[in-house]
Amino acid sequence: MQKEGIIIKTTGSQYTVRCDDGERIICTIKGNLRLKDYKSTNPVAVGDKVVFEIFEDGTGRIIKIHDRHNCIVRRSTKLSKISHILASNVDQIFLIVTVAFPRTSTGFIDRFLVASESFQIPTILVFNKIDIYEESLQAFHDELKQVYEKIGYTCLETSALTGQGIEEMRNRMKNKINAFAGHSGVGKSALANALDNNLNLKTGDISLVHLKGKHTTTFAEMFELSFGGFLIDTPGIKEFGMYNLKKEEIALFFPEMKALLPQCRFFNCTHVHEPGCAVKEALETGGIDPSRYQNYLNIISGQEMEDEEWQIR
Ligand code: GDP
Ligand code: ZN
């Protein structure tokens, strides 16, 4: 007998598949499927939709992986050409940030957005810890929010402590495959708990979270949300971001720059030194935000970010 389902947990050689009716089956994978995708260390990832055959003992064997509509990929090791698929078919990423502590830099936000644009995953900015934004933080937050909303990103304001914004997040997450991303300590676990108190994830101070992050990377899981949908949980998976992007294509992942490209004199304008550049013109007239443009320059000049690491929850 054959059935279909979605991978909700991977542990190296075993995969937990959840069928539409909620039943969970532990599966192995057919040998030649393993070999097919030789460019990645793992043949299937959390979020993959699969067909499996079911045996009399109640276990299964995956025989087909449906085409992915997107996936998050990173290099399997620092210099490797082989990739590791972290998750597939992700409907949206919530990038959790805060202007309080630990404050998220716009450099980090913009690098992240380039990565998620390149993976074709819609990304929502969540400004958490809104309960502790005093006047000056609030003003800074309002400024940032305006920058990102203007170029099409949804910005939410939340507090895992007071519950502000939680209901709206829940409505957006319902029946979708969701991931939370952001630095340690911004409140990913606390938000997850506030959204669904069945999750009961450990929140902690930042140093503890760092230790927690040292776990194995072959383990990945999606939590089923009690209100419908999934939240990807891949503790310890850091060190990913932009994957295999050429310098010349980075501007295509800044939506406001991509929109102006047809008005640049050169079709392959990098918006740095070219004459007749619509992006630089817009920078003068306020159409392009200076901090976004500066972060763009930093990215294409290959400037390393000290806080490149982020986590996905
Ligand atoms: P994670 O590393 O992103 O999962 O962050 P945690 O969820 O562990 O939260 C880190 C710390 O920030 C904990 O001490 C939380 O209690 C605190 N925290 C999380 N969300 C909020 C919030 O909305 N407001 C305030 N004041 N503190 C928060
Ligand atoms: Zn240009």
XYZ file of C-alpha atoms and ligand atoms in Angstrom:
342
model
C 0.000 0.000 0.000
C 1.196 3.522 -0.756
C 0.499 6.704 1.168
C 1.522 10.330 1.033
C 2.702 12.632 3.748
C 5.094 15.302 4.819
C 8.452 14.813 6.556
C 8.230 16.262 10.035
C 11.401 14.828 11.553
C 14.754 13.596 10.295
C 17.366 11.852 12.397
C 19.989 10.769 9.897
C 18.595 7.541 8.492
C 15.038 7.604 9.811
C 12.292 9.951 8.825
C 8.969 10.606 10.489
C 6.247 11.179 7.929
C 2.939 12.752 8.880
C -0.032 11.786 6.748
C -2.933 14.152 6.130
C -5.038 12.244 8.641
C -2.452 12.965 11.350
C -0.964 9.474 11.470
C 2.817 9.332 11.859
C 4.918 6.631 10.216
C 8.630 6.016 10.716
C 10.217 5.532 7.316
C 13.520 4.663 5.781
C 14.386 5.722 2.283
C 14.825 3.725 -0.878
C 18.515 3.408 -1.780
C 18.441 4.985 -5.214
C 16.616 8.064 -3.892
C 19.582 8.604 -1.623
C 21.935 8.686 -4.582
C 19.785 10.818 -6.836
C 20.471 14.118 -5.137
C 24.204 13.637 -4.777
C 24.848 17.369 -4.501
C 23.386 17.410 -1.026
C 24.281 15.469 2.066
C 20.654 14.682 2.808
C 18.223 13.292 0.245
C 15.121 14.565 2.039
C 14.505 17.319 4.529
C 11.805 18.449 6.894
C 8.918 19.842 4.836
C 9.391 17.472 1.911
C 6.217 15.927 0.556
C 6.781 12.262 -0.095
C 5.148 9.042 -1.246
C 5.950 5.962 0.793
C 5.046 2.301 0.822
C 3.879 0.845 4.068
C 4.952 -2.535 5.430
C 3.075 -5.002 7.608
C 5.047 -4.054 10.695
C 3.759 -0.498 10.375
C 7.008 1.049 9.166
C 7.424 2.636 5.779
C 9.859 3.293 2.982
C 9.963 6.522 1.036
C 9.854 5.901 -2.696
C 9.216 9.344 -4.155
C 9.905 12.954 -3.209
C 7.609 15.526 -4.769
C 9.161 18.586 -6.369
C 10.013 21.280 -3.834
C 8.669 24.758 -4.282
C 11.615 26.095 -2.309
C 14.252 24.986 0.141
C 16.709 26.482 2.578
C 20.191 25.292 1.811
C 23.597 25.815 3.309
C 27.050 24.462 2.661
C 27.558 21.185 4.505
C 30.922 22.407 5.754
C 32.630 25.765 5.435
C 34.506 25.142 2.187
C 32.433 22.323 0.797
C 30.668 22.298 -2.568
C 28.152 19.869 -1.165
C 25.024 21.370 0.295
C 22.786 20.485 3.167
C 19.048 21.026 2.853
C 17.694 22.451 6.081
C 14.023 22.544 5.177
C 11.769 22.415 2.139
C 8.464 23.951 1.123
C 8.667 26.684 3.723
C 5.686 29.018 3.355
C 7.182 31.889 5.296
C 9.965 32.909 7.621
C 9.415 35.187 10.562
C 12.637 37.060 11.117
C 12.546 37.922 14.789
C 14.417 41.116 15.543
C 14.493 43.648 18.331
C 15.763 47.177 18.818
C 16.075 46.417 22.540
C 18.497 43.747 23.728
C 20.223 42.085 21.876
C 19.687 44.783 19.271
C 19.516 43.508 15.705
C 21.608 45.476 13.214
C 20.171 46.536 9.870
C 23.221 44.909 8.294
C 22.061 41.603 9.640
C 18.449 42.181 8.602
C 19.432 43.103 5.054
C 21.790 40.152 4.615
C 19.081 37.874 5.889
C 16.495 39.322 3.526
C 18.837 38.805 0.570
C 19.179 35.160 1.587
C 15.459 34.575 2.045
C 14.650 36.402 -1.213
C 17.158 34.152 -2.968
C 15.464 31.075 -1.497
C 12.114 32.558 -2.584
C 10.642 32.429 0.865
C 8.358 35.282 1.916
C 9.748 36.895 5.051
C 7.971 38.868 7.720
C 9.842 41.089 10.164
C 8.782 40.670 13.767
C 9.898 43.406 16.149
C 9.799 41.637 19.480
C 10.146 42.905 23.066
C 7.972 45.892 22.153
C 7.047 46.080 25.847
C 10.483 47.456 26.711
C 10.838 50.023 23.935
C 11.116 53.314 25.745
C 10.780 56.568 23.858
C 14.062 56.609 21.949
C 13.864 52.914 21.091
C 10.294 53.393 19.953
C 11.400 56.212 17.641
C 14.180 54.063 16.190
C 11.742 51.216 15.748
C 9.226 53.453 13.956
C 11.953 54.559 11.562
C 13.003 50.998 10.737
C 9.440 49.871 10.348
C 8.822 52.612 7.828
C 11.913 51.642 5.811
C 10.896 48.001 5.539
C 7.188 48.527 5.021
C 7.871 50.957 2.210
C 9.717 48.270 0.254
C 7.021 45.689 0.817
C 7.927 43.754 3.944
C 5.255 43.171 6.525
C 6.368 44.300 9.983
C 4.734 43.011 13.134
C 5.166 44.269 16.674
C 5.113 41.664 19.390
C 5.734 41.003 23.013
C 6.024 37.450 24.222
C 5.627 38.936 27.689
C 2.385 40.922 27.346
C 0.939 38.994 24.417
C 0.807 41.988 22.128
C 0.689 40.982 18.456
C 0.492 37.271 19.244
C -3.014 36.738 17.908
C -2.079 38.339 14.604
C 0.989 36.115 14.292
C -1.123 33.067 15.043
C -3.558 33.993 12.287
C -0.722 34.399 9.828
C 0.915 31.098 10.771
C -2.221 29.008 10.714
C -2.065 25.998 8.357
C 1.315 26.998 6.971
C 4.891 25.758 7.269
C 6.625 28.469 9.274
C 10.153 29.099 10.472
C 11.431 31.574 13.022
C 14.877 33.005 12.484
C 17.021 35.511 14.289
C 19.846 35.863 16.727
C 19.979 34.081 20.041
C 18.074 35.922 22.704
C 15.628 37.857 20.522
C 12.755 35.734 21.806
C 12.128 32.958 19.277
C 11.339 30.377 21.941
C 9.344 32.768 24.090
C 7.224 33.748 21.091
C 6.663 30.130 20.106
C 5.464 29.383 23.640
C 3.177 32.406 23.667
C 1.696 31.344 20.333
C 1.057 27.771 21.382
C 1.485 26.816 25.015
C 1.665 23.144 24.105
C 5.128 23.747 22.715
C 6.793 24.486 26.019
C 10.173 25.367 24.577
C 13.051 26.298 26.794
C 13.750 29.981 26.888
C 16.886 31.162 28.420
C 19.568 33.666 28.852
C 21.809 34.169 25.910
C 24.817 32.196 27.077
C 22.659 29.137 27.712
C 21.118 29.408 24.299
C 24.601 29.431 22.822
C 25.409 26.171 24.547
C 22.139 24.707 23.368
C 23.223 25.638 19.849
C 26.125 23.189 19.882
C 23.861 20.246 19.167
C 24.072 17.966 16.185
C 22.972 19.382 12.869
C 21.574 16.230 11.309
C 18.551 16.450 13.529
C 15.641 18.553 12.327
C 12.013 18.675 13.294
C 8.770 20.504 12.702
C 6.338 21.043 15.538
C 2.694 20.655 14.783
C 0.921 23.787 15.969
C -2.242 23.219 17.968
C -4.036 25.859 15.892
C -2.928 24.264 12.604
C 0.293 24.352 10.662
C 3.912 23.745 11.551
C 6.872 25.475 13.112
C 10.278 24.291 11.955
C 12.714 23.587 14.747
C 16.339 22.979 13.938
C 18.278 23.730 17.094
C 21.916 24.450 16.554
C 21.584 25.155 12.905
C 23.395 28.384 12.390
C 25.957 29.610 9.965
C 23.773 29.847 7.000
C 22.760 32.788 5.000
C 23.501 33.712 1.438
C 24.186 30.618 -0.579
C 26.060 30.600 -3.890
C 25.127 34.146 -4.830
C 27.151 36.091 -7.349
C 28.012 39.672 -6.572
C 26.189 40.832 -9.704
C 22.897 39.282 -8.669
C 22.725 40.610 -5.109
C 20.812 43.753 -6.165
C 18.062 41.541 -7.584
C 17.316 40.495 -4.012
C 16.815 44.086 -2.889
C 13.247 44.500 -4.196
C 13.447 48.295 -4.330
C 16.625 48.110 -6.439
C 15.278 45.383 -8.653
C 12.280 47.594 -9.418
C 14.550 50.426 -10.578
C 16.934 48.344 -12.689
C 14.947 48.780 -15.948
C 15.481 52.532 -15.574
C 19.263 52.244 -15.232
C 21.217 52.956 -18.410
C 22.960 49.576 -18.328
C 20.929 46.389 -18.105
C 23.574 44.870 -15.839
C 24.040 47.962 -13.667
C 25.478 47.175 -10.239
C 24.394 50.617 -8.970
C 27.887 51.484 -7.775
C 29.860 53.482 -10.334
C 27.758 53.371 -13.498
C 26.481 56.571 -15.088
C 22.732 56.904 -15.542
C 21.982 54.744 -12.521
C 18.391 55.044 -11.334
C 19.246 53.605 -7.923
C 21.838 56.277 -7.214
C 19.422 58.938 -8.408
C 16.783 57.565 -6.060
C 19.320 57.614 -3.265
C 19.691 61.371 -3.757
C 15.966 62.026 -3.825
C 15.101 59.788 -0.884
C 13.553 56.947 -2.895
C 16.183 54.487 -1.692
C 17.025 54.277 1.975
C 20.699 55.141 2.666
C 21.149 52.360 5.199
C 19.801 49.730 2.787
C 22.145 51.045 0.101
C 25.129 51.036 2.460
C 24.357 47.484 3.516
C 24.145 46.541 -0.156
C 27.625 48.008 -0.738
C 28.946 46.102 2.269
C 27.551 42.853 0.945
C 28.951 43.194 -2.569
C 32.328 44.279 -1.277
C 32.405 40.985 0.582
C 32.631 42.604 3.950
C 32.266 39.918 6.561
C 29.744 40.507 9.257
C 30.797 39.677 12.737
C 27.269 38.626 13.555
C 26.605 36.524 10.476
C 25.407 33.657 12.608
C 21.750 33.261 13.150
C 19.462 30.543 14.223
C 16.346 29.050 12.866
C 13.679 27.837 15.189
P 15.703 32.833 21.618
O 17.153 32.577 21.838
O 15.507 33.683 20.395
O 14.857 31.601 21.589
O 15.226 33.756 22.836
P 14.366 33.343 24.134
O 12.966 33.047 23.761
O 15.110 32.311 24.884
O 14.372 34.730 24.937
C 15.570 35.313 25.411
C 15.241 36.197 26.600
O 14.430 37.301 26.205
C 14.464 35.476 27.694
O 14.962 35.903 28.932
C 13.046 35.905 27.476
O 12.293 35.884 28.658
C 13.219 37.331 26.981
N 12.113 37.755 26.110
C 11.635 37.088 25.036
N 10.619 37.764 24.458
C 10.447 38.894 25.191
C 9.546 40.020 25.106
O 8.686 40.126 24.217
N 9.690 41.005 26.042
C 10.640 40.939 27.010
N 10.717 41.936 27.869
N 11.501 39.893 27.115
C 11.399 38.891 26.238
Zn 21.830 51.260 -11.432
